[in-house]
Amino acid sequence: MVDFSRVQKELQECNRDINVSGISVNPKSDNLTNLIGTIPGPIGTPYEGGTFKIDINLPDGYPFEPPKMKFATKVWHPNISSQSGAICLDILKDQWSPALTLKTALLSIQALLSAPEPDDPQDAVVAQQYLKDYQTFASTARYWTESFAKISSLGVEEKVQKLVEMGFPEGLVRSTLEVVGGDENMALEKLCSA
Amino acid sequence: MAFDIKFCNLKFVSDLGDERKCDHNMTPSIYLNLTKLHYLGSIYPKTDPNGSPLESLDRRKRSLKYHCTPDRKIRPVPSKRNGAAMNRIENDPAGGGCDNAGNDELEEFSDEFKCCVCLDLIYKPVVLACGHISCFWCVFEAMDYWHESHCPVCRHSYNHFPTICWLLHSVLLKLYPKDYQRRERQVSADEKTNGTSSPQFENPTNPTISNDKTTKNVAVGDLLCTVCKQLIYRPVVLNCGHVFCETCIVDSCDGPCRCPMCQSMHPNGFPKVCLVLEGFLEQNVPEEYCVRKTAVNNRKGVTIPGSTQVPEGGQCSSVSIEEYLSNPGRTKVHFGIGCDFCGMYPLVGDRYKCEDCLENVGLDVCENCYKNSSNLSGRFNQQHKPDHKFKIVEPRPIIFLSSEFPEEDHTHVSQEDQTDDDSSHNSHQDLEGGEDIGPTS
């Protein structure tokens, strides 16, 4: 059985400094073995501005066995499967230690977002793109963040207004936004390069 | 001490070099001559042959000991208050009804004395050779079935389970009597449901701390090193749980150092200073500690043993497990069995099992302890008597259940992820499905 008194302590500790870390863990059901963690996308990365949800499953041996974690939010990253959300991270496997907690594991995942390891990939397609064509990788990652990890993205009208204020004609702004699927960053890139 | 290993997902290479896959009908004797183990855990794709444990087996081990924890429902967290208040609310459901008594005035214990594993006040402290402290059961649970274990905090490797540090136990009891007693109730309730037992504080040779309730401070007289008869300076805790000044431990070049008090060996390398204990000494008796510090620093020509480079790990009283694996056919490894006297886990070499101890956990000692120690006692409170008889027991056969060993490529193509997950899931089911086939020993 999972050591639930420890899990409860962890939840409190983690949610106490949520304003500092931005990381939260909340139970999904009432038996404390299924939890949902959220991490903010690190600043200065294509994941910036996104909020990523992570599915946490505690095995019977927790904390002596690593928690099972995978992304519930779709994410474009060399070490995270774009299909299943599976994470390739040593501390979630053989480098786990009972002194680690759900919060420290989530912090490591956040660090993984800012420092991908393309040589040890989980998703070969993404890793290849990362190595061969970083620009495309970054814009895809940004697009995925925009599409899947934004809790409250700007409304279409606000985006249009923002871009029009930058000096682009409204008609072109609307059509470009439509082409890129509503991503204002990508639209801006496209408008600038046009 | 012994815990059942019944199931695992191993492939082995015999002396002759032929690789066999095993099914449950093979006779156990075939496996006695195991020489090289390959872990084929589908969960740990990066595992190397001498690396980390197989997840699914590890899970069996845990569940063997964990079946007791009652299911607990979550309680809504009332509001964000300070840590102690939260703990108080928290501990009510955690410890069951018996915890409620005296809960109204729990002390706020310092984070230093929080066990990094159970995140509660350390109960029956065990100090590892690297100086990090955990609870007795937390250390035991975190130890590796198959290989050397690693400190949860710094990953320092060790293969001997240290004895409880009774000095630290008394210090904690003195500092946080209510919280410590709450932990005691909690742990003994767990032990009761588990059918296990941890050592009781009864040995008269262990230092005690006078139970003077008027002051919260521990008197200097209770914190003396038995070698130099002065306040312990830079405390190190040996495998036997005794505490000395770092400078009072003789670092013998040929082999592990010995405890000046009980003469038992300290096999986990030269001990590092226990910083938590040192911090406590500095805070509890600042003036006296400062005096000791200047005195030691002024003594010229004294080398602090820790400063001379001692190679990390590997200094064991016996053949290390890693050595065995790389040097097959020489020694026996008793997976899941530990020596009750020196704490070697898993036990390497000849295993002497007490025939008369009736406890489930049994009493086992290694060859070295059997031959060199006259007064053997158990680590789990076994009622062992000097007239009990020992017999040599061969390593237990390991029964292989899963005949299919999924070879897993570490690099996944994303489309395969889902199928990978499925296959690992299936192999667990196989393991659990065949539960009743293993031997009962």
CSV table of N, CA and C in Angstrom, one decimal, chain B residues 2-109:
chain,number,residue,atom,x,y,z
B,2,ALA,N,14.8,-12.2,7.2
B,2,ALA,CA,14.6,-12.8,5.9
B,2,ALA,C,13.2,-12.4,5.4
B,3,PHE,N,13.1,-12.1,4.1
B,3,PHE,CA,11.9,-11.8,3.5
B,3,PHE,C,11.8,-12.7,2.3
B,4,ASP,N,10.6,-13.1,2.0
B,4,ASP,CA,10.4,-14.1,0.9
B,4,ASP,C,10.7,-13.4,-0.5
B,5,ILE,N,11.5,-14.0,-1.3
B,5,ILE,CA,11.5,-13.7,-2.7
B,5,ILE,C,10.9,-14.9,-3.4
B,6,LYS,N,9.9,-14.6,-4.0
B,6,LYS,CA,9.2,-15.7,-4.7
B,6,LYS,C,9.3,-15.5,-6.2
B,7,PHE,N,9.1,-14.3,-6.6
B,7,PHE,CA,8.8,-14.1,-8.0
B,7,PHE,C,9.8,-13.1,-8.6
B,8,CYS,N,10.3,-13.4,-9.7
B,8,CYS,CA,11.1,-12.4,-10.4
B,8,CYS,C,11.1,-12.7,-11.8
B,9,ASN,N,11.7,-11.8,-12.5
B,9,ASN,CA,11.6,-11.8,-14.0
B,9,ASN,C,13.1,-11.8,-14.4
B,10,LEU,N,13.8,-12.9,-14.2
B,10,LEU,CA,15.2,-12.9,-14.4
B,10,LEU,C,15.6,-13.9,-15.5
B,11,LYS,N,16.7,-13.5,-16.1
B,11,LYS,CA,17.2,-14.5,-17.0
B,11,LYS,C,18.6,-14.7,-16.5
B,12,PHE,N,19.1,-15.9,-16.6
B,12,PHE,CA,20.5,-16.1,-16.0
B,12,PHE,C,21.4,-16.8,-17.0
B,13,VAL,N,22.6,-16.6,-16.8
B,13,VAL,CA,23.6,-17.3,-17.6
B,13,VAL,C,24.4,-18.2,-16.7
B,14,SER,N,24.4,-19.5,-17.0
B,14,SER,CA,25.0,-20.4,-16.0
B,14,SER,C,26.5,-20.4,-16.2
B,15,ASP,N,27.2,-21.2,-15.4
B,15,ASP,CA,28.6,-21.3,-15.5
B,15,ASP,C,29.1,-21.7,-16.9
B,16,LEU,N,28.3,-22.5,-17.6
B,16,LEU,CA,28.7,-22.9,-18.9
B,16,LEU,C,28.5,-21.8,-19.9
B,17,GLY,N,27.9,-20.8,-19.5
B,17,GLY,CA,27.7,-19.7,-20.4
B,17,GLY,C,26.4,-19.8,-21.2
B,18,ASP,N,25.7,-20.9,-21.1
B,18,ASP,CA,24.5,-21.0,-21.9
B,18,ASP,C,23.4,-20.1,-21.2
B,19,GLU,N,22.6,-19.5,-22.0
B,19,GLU,CA,21.6,-18.6,-21.5
B,19,GLU,C,20.3,-19.4,-21.4
B,20,ARG,N,19.6,-19.3,-20.3
B,20,ARG,CA,18.4,-20.1,-20.2
B,20,ARG,C,17.2,-19.2,-19.8
B,21,LYS,N,16.2,-19.4,-20.4
B,21,LYS,CA,15.0,-18.8,-19.9
B,21,LYS,C,14.2,-19.8,-19.1
B,22,CYS,N,13.6,-19.3,-18.1
B,22,CYS,CA,13.1,-20.3,-17.1
B,22,CYS,C,11.6,-20.3,-17.1
B,23,ASP,N,11.0,-21.4,-16.8
B,23,ASP,CA,9.6,-21.4,-16.5
B,23,ASP,C,9.4,-22.1,-15.1
B,24,HIS,N,8.2,-22.0,-14.7
B,24,HIS,CA,8.0,-22.5,-13.3
B,24,HIS,C,8.1,-23.9,-13.0
B,25,ASN,N,8.2,-24.7,-14.1
B,25,ASN,CA,8.4,-26.2,-13.9
B,25,ASN,C,9.8,-26.6,-13.6
B,26,MET,N,10.7,-25.7,-13.9
B,26,MET,CA,12.1,-26.1,-13.7
B,26,MET,C,12.4,-26.3,-12.2
B,27,THR,N,13.3,-27.3,-12.0
B,27,THR,CA,13.5,-27.6,-10.5
B,27,THR,C,14.5,-26.5,-9.9
B,28,PRO,N,14.2,-26.2,-8.7
B,28,PRO,CA,15.0,-25.1,-8.1
B,28,PRO,C,16.5,-25.4,-8.1
B,29,SER,N,16.9,-26.6,-8.0
B,29,SER,CA,18.3,-26.9,-7.8
B,29,SER,C,19.1,-26.4,-9.0
B,30,ILE,N,18.5,-26.2,-10.1
B,30,ILE,CA,19.2,-25.7,-11.3
B,30,ILE,C,19.7,-24.3,-11.1
B,31,TYR,N,19.0,-23.6,-10.2
B,31,TYR,CA,19.4,-22.2,-10.1
B,31,TYR,C,20.4,-22.0,-9.0
B,32,LEU,N,20.8,-23.0,-8.3
B,32,LEU,CA,21.7,-22.7,-7.2
B,32,LEU,C,23.0,-22.2,-7.6
B,33,ASN,N,23.3,-22.5,-8.8
B,33,ASN,CA,24.6,-22.1,-9.3
B,33,ASN,C,24.5,-20.8,-10.1
B,34,LEU,N,23.7,-20.0,-9.8
B,34,LEU,CA,23.5,-18.7,-10.5
B,34,LEU,C,24.9,-18.0,-10.5
B,35,THR,N,25.2,-17.5,-11.6
B,35,THR,CA,26.4,-16.8,-11.7
B,35,THR,C,26.3,-15.4,-12.1
B,36,LYS,N,25.4,-15.1,-13.0
B,36,LYS,CA,25.3,-13.8,-13.5
B,36,LYS,C,23.9,-13.4,-13.7
B,37,LEU,N,23.5,-12.4,-13.2
B,37,LEU,CA,22.1,-12.0,-13.3
B,37,LEU,C,21.9,-10.9,-14.3
B,38,HIS,N,20.9,-11.1,-15.1
B,38,HIS,CA,20.5,-10.0,-16.0
B,38,HIS,C,19.1,-9.5,-15.6
B,39,TYR,N,19.0,-8.2,-15.5
B,39,TYR,CA,17.7,-7.7,-15.2
B,39,TYR,C,17.1,-7.3,-16.5
B,40,LEU,N,15.9,-7.7,-16.7
B,40,LEU,CA,15.3,-7.4,-17.9
B,40,LEU,C,14.0,-6.6,-17.7
B,41,GLY,N,14.0,-5.7,-16.8
B,41,GLY,CA,12.8,-5.0,-16.5
B,41,GLY,C,12.3,-4.1,-17.6
B,42,SER,N,11.1,-4.3,-18.0
B,42,SER,CA,10.6,-3.5,-19.1
B,42,SER,C,10.4,-2.0,-18.6
B,43,ILE,N,10.3,-1.9,-17.3
B,43,ILE,CA,10.0,-0.5,-16.8
B,43,ILE,C,11.3,0.3,-16.8
B,44,TYR,N,12.4,-0.4,-16.6
B,44,TYR,CA,13.7,0.3,-16.5
B,44,TYR,C,14.5,0.0,-17.8
B,45,PRO,N,14.3,0.7,-18.8
B,45,PRO,CA,15.0,0.3,-20.1
B,45,PRO,C,16.5,0.5,-19.9
B,46,LYS,N,16.9,1.5,-19.0
B,46,LYS,CA,18.3,1.8,-19.0
B,46,LYS,C,19.1,0.9,-18.1
B,47,THR,N,18.4,-0.1,-17.4
B,47,THR,CA,19.1,-0.9,-16.4
B,47,THR,C,20.2,-1.7,-17.0
B,48,ASP,N,21.3,-1.6,-16.4
B,48,ASP,CA,22.4,-2.5,-16.8
B,48,ASP,C,22.5,-3.7,-15.9
B,49,PRO,N,23.3,-4.7,-16.3
B,49,PRO,CA,23.3,-5.9,-15.5
B,49,PRO,C,23.6,-5.7,-14.1
B,50,ASN,N,24.4,-4.8,-13.8
B,50,ASN,CA,24.7,-4.6,-12.3
B,50,ASN,C,24.0,-3.4,-11.8
B,51,GLY,N,23.0,-2.9,-12.5
B,51,GLY,CA,22.4,-1.7,-12.1
B,51,GLY,C,21.3,-1.8,-11.1
B,52,SER,N,20.2,-1.2,-11.4
B,52,SER,CA,19.1,-1.1,-10.5
B,52,SER,C,18.2,-2.3,-10.5
B,53,PRO,N,17.4,-2.3,-9.4
B,53,PRO,CA,16.5,-3.4,-9.3
B,53,PRO,C,15.4,-3.5,-10.3
B,54,LEU,N,14.9,-4.7,-10.4
B,54,LEU,CA,13.7,-4.9,-11.3
B,54,LEU,C,12.5,-4.3,-10.7
B,55,GLU,N,11.8,-3.5,-11.4
B,55,GLU,CA,10.7,-2.8,-10.8
B,55,GLU,C,9.6,-3.8,-10.2
B,56,SER,N,9.3,-4.7,-11.1
B,56,SER,CA,8.1,-5.6,-10.7
B,56,SER,C,8.5,-6.4,-9.5
B,57,LEU,N,9.7,-6.9,-9.4
B,57,LEU,CA,10.1,-7.7,-8.2
B,57,LEU,C,10.0,-6.8,-7.0
B,58,ASP,N,10.6,-5.6,-7.2
B,58,ASP,CA,10.6,-4.7,-6.1
B,58,ASP,C,9.2,-4.4,-5.6
B,59,ARG,N,8.3,-4.4,-6.5
B,59,ARG,CA,7.0,-4.2,-6.0
B,59,ARG,C,6.4,-5.3,-5.2
B,60,ARG,N,6.8,-6.5,-5.6
B,60,ARG,CA,6.4,-7.7,-4.8
B,60,ARG,C,6.9,-7.5,-3.4
B,61,LYS,N,8.2,-7.2,-3.3
B,61,LYS,CA,8.8,-7.1,-2.0
B,61,LYS,C,8.1,-6.0,-1.2
B,62,ARG,N,7.8,-4.9,-1.8
B,62,ARG,CA,7.1,-3.9,-1.0
B,62,ARG,C,5.7,-4.4,-0.5
B,63,SER,N,5.0,-5.0,-1.5
B,63,SER,CA,3.7,-5.3,-1.1
B,63,SER,C,3.7,-6.4,0.0
B,64,LEU,N,4.7,-7.2,0.1
B,64,LEU,CA,4.8,-8.2,1.1
B,64,LEU,C,4.8,-7.5,2.5
B,65,LYS,N,5.4,-6.3,2.5
B,65,LYS,CA,5.5,-5.7,3.8
B,65,LYS,C,4.5,-4.6,4.0
B,66,TYR,N,3.8,-4.2,2.9
B,66,TYR,CA,3.0,-3.0,3.0
B,66,TYR,C,1.5,-3.3,3.1
B,67,HIS,N,1.2,-4.6,3.1
B,67,HIS,CA,-0.2,-4.9,3.0
B,67,HIS,C,-1.0,-4.4,4.1
B,68,CYS,N,-0.4,-3.9,5.1
B,68,CYS,CA,-1.1,-3.5,6.4
B,68,CYS,C,-1.6,-2.1,6.4
B,69,THR,N,-1.0,-1.2,5.7
B,69,THR,CA,-1.4,0.2,5.8
B,69,THR,C,-2.9,0.3,5.5
B,70,PRO,N,-3.7,0.8,6.4
B,70,PRO,CA,-5.1,1.0,6.1
B,70,PRO,C,-5.3,2.0,5.1
B,71,ASP,N,-6.4,1.8,4.3
B,71,ASP,CA,-6.7,2.8,3.3
B,71,ASP,C,-7.2,4.0,4.0
B,72,ARG,N,-6.7,5.1,3.5
B,72,ARG,CA,-7.1,6.4,4.2
B,72,ARG,C,-7.7,7.3,3.2
B,73,LYS,N,-8.7,7.9,3.6
B,73,LYS,CA,-9.4,8.9,2.8
B,73,LYS,C,-8.8,10.2,2.9
B,74,ILE,N,-8.9,11.0,1.9
B,74,ILE,CA,-8.3,12.4,2.0
B,74,ILE,C,-9.2,13.2,2.8
B,75,ARG,N,-8.6,14.1,3.6
B,75,ARG,CA,-9.3,15.1,4.3
B,75,ARG,C,-9.1,16.4,3.6
B,76,PRO,N,-10.2,17.2,3.6
B,76,PRO,CA,-10.0,18.5,3.0
B,76,PRO,C,-9.0,19.3,3.9
B,77,VAL,N,-8.1,20.0,3.2
B,77,VAL,CA,-7.2,20.8,3.9
B,77,VAL,C,-7.8,22.1,4.4
B,78,PRO,N,-7.9,22.4,5.7
B,78,PRO,CA,-8.7,23.5,6.1
B,78,PRO,C,-8.2,24.8,5.6
B,79,SER,N,-7.0,25.2,6.0
B,79,SER,CA,-6.5,26.5,5.6
B,79,SER,C,-5.0,26.5,5.7
B,80,LYS,N,-4.4,27.4,5.0
B,80,LYS,CA,-2.9,27.4,5.0
B,80,LYS,C,-2.4,28.0,6.3
B,81,ARG,N,-2.0,27.2,7.2
B,81,ARG,CA,-1.4,27.7,8.4
B,81,ARG,C,0.0,27.2,8.5
B,82,ASN,N,0.7,27.4,9.6
B,82,ASN,CA,2.1,27.0,9.6
B,82,ASN,C,2.2,25.5,9.7
B,83,GLY,N,3.4,25.1,9.5
B,83,GLY,CA,3.7,23.7,9.4
B,83,GLY,C,3.2,22.8,10.6
B,84,ALA,N,3.5,23.3,11.7
B,84,ALA,CA,3.1,22.4,12.9
B,84,ALA,C,1.6,22.2,13.0
B,85,ALA,N,0.9,23.3,12.7
B,85,ALA,CA,-0.5,23.2,12.8
B,85,ALA,C,-1.0,22.2,11.8
B,86,MET,N,-0.4,22.3,10.6
B,86,MET,CA,-0.8,21.4,9.5
B,86,MET,C,-0.6,20.0,9.9
B,87,ASN,N,0.6,19.8,10.5
B,87,ASN,CA,1.0,18.4,10.9
B,87,ASN,C,0.0,17.9,11.9
B,88,ARG,N,-0.5,18.7,12.7
B,88,ARG,CA,-1.4,18.3,13.8
B,88,ARG,C,-2.7,17.8,13.1
B,89,ILE,N,-3.2,18.5,12.2
B,89,ILE,CA,-4.4,18.2,11.6
B,89,ILE,C,-4.2,16.9,10.8
B,90,GLU,N,-3.0,16.8,10.2
B,90,GLU,CA,-2.7,15.7,9.3
B,90,GLU,C,-2.6,14.4,10.0
B,91,ASN,N,-2.0,14.5,11.2
B,91,ASN,CA,-1.7,13.3,11.9
B,91,ASN,C,-2.8,12.5,12.5
B,92,ASP,N,-3.9,13.2,12.6
B,92,ASP,CA,-5.1,12.6,13.2
B,92,ASP,C,-5.5,11.4,12.4
B,93,PRO,N,-5.8,11.6,11.1
B,93,PRO,CA,-6.2,10.4,10.3
B,93,PRO,C,-5.1,9.4,10.1
B,94,ALA,N,-3.9,9.9,10.1
B,94,ALA,CA,-2.8,9.1,9.7
B,94,ALA,C,-2.5,8.0,10.7
B,95,GLY,N,-2.6,8.3,12.0
B,95,GLY,CA,-2.2,7.4,13.0
B,95,GLY,C,-3.4,6.6,13.6
B,96,GLY,N,-4.6,6.9,13.1
B,96,GLY,CA,-5.7,6.2,13.7
B,96,GLY,C,-6.1,6.8,15.0
B,97,GLY,N,-7.0,6.1,15.7
B,97,GLY,CA,-7.6,6.7,16.9
B,97,GLY,C,-6.7,7.0,18.0
B,98,CYS,N,-5.7,6.1,18.2
B,98,CYS,CA,-4.8,6.2,19.3
B,98,CYS,C,-4.0,7.4,19.3
B,99,ASP,N,-3.9,8.1,18.2
B,99,ASP,CA,-3.1,9.3,18.1
B,99,ASP,C,-3.7,10.5,18.7
B,100,ASN,N,-4.9,10.4,18.9
B,100,ASN,CA,-5.6,11.7,19.3
B,100,ASN,C,-5.2,12.1,20.7
B,101,ALA,N,-4.9,11.2,21.5
B,101,ALA,CA,-4.5,11.6,22.9
B,101,ALA,C,-3.2,12.4,22.8
B,102,GLY,N,-3.3,13.6,23.5
B,102,GLY,CA,-2.1,14.4,23.6
B,102,GLY,C,-1.7,15.1,22.3
B,103,ASN,N,-2.6,15.1,21.3
B,103,ASN,CA,-2.2,15.7,20.1
B,103,ASN,C,-2.4,17.2,20.1
B,104,ASP,N,-3.1,17.7,21.2
B,104,ASP,CA,-3.3,19.1,21.2
B,104,ASP,C,-2.1,20.0,21.4
B,105,GLU,N,-1.0,19.4,21.9
B,105,GLU,CA,0.1,20.2,22.2
B,105,GLU,C,1.4,19.6,21.6
B,106,LEU,N,1.3,19.3,20.3
B,106,LEU,CA,2.5,18.7,19.7
B,106,LEU,C,3.6,19.8,19.5
B,107,GLU,N,4.8,19.4,19.7
B,107,GLU,CA,5.9,20.3,19.5
B,107,GLU,C,6.1,20.5,18.0
B,108,GLU,N,6.6,21.7,17.7
B,108,GLU,CA,7.0,21.9,16.3
B,108,GLU,C,8.4,21.4,16.1
B,109,PHE,N,8.7,20.3,15.5
B,109,PHE,CA,10.0,19.8,15.4
B,109,PHE,C,10.8,20.5,14.3
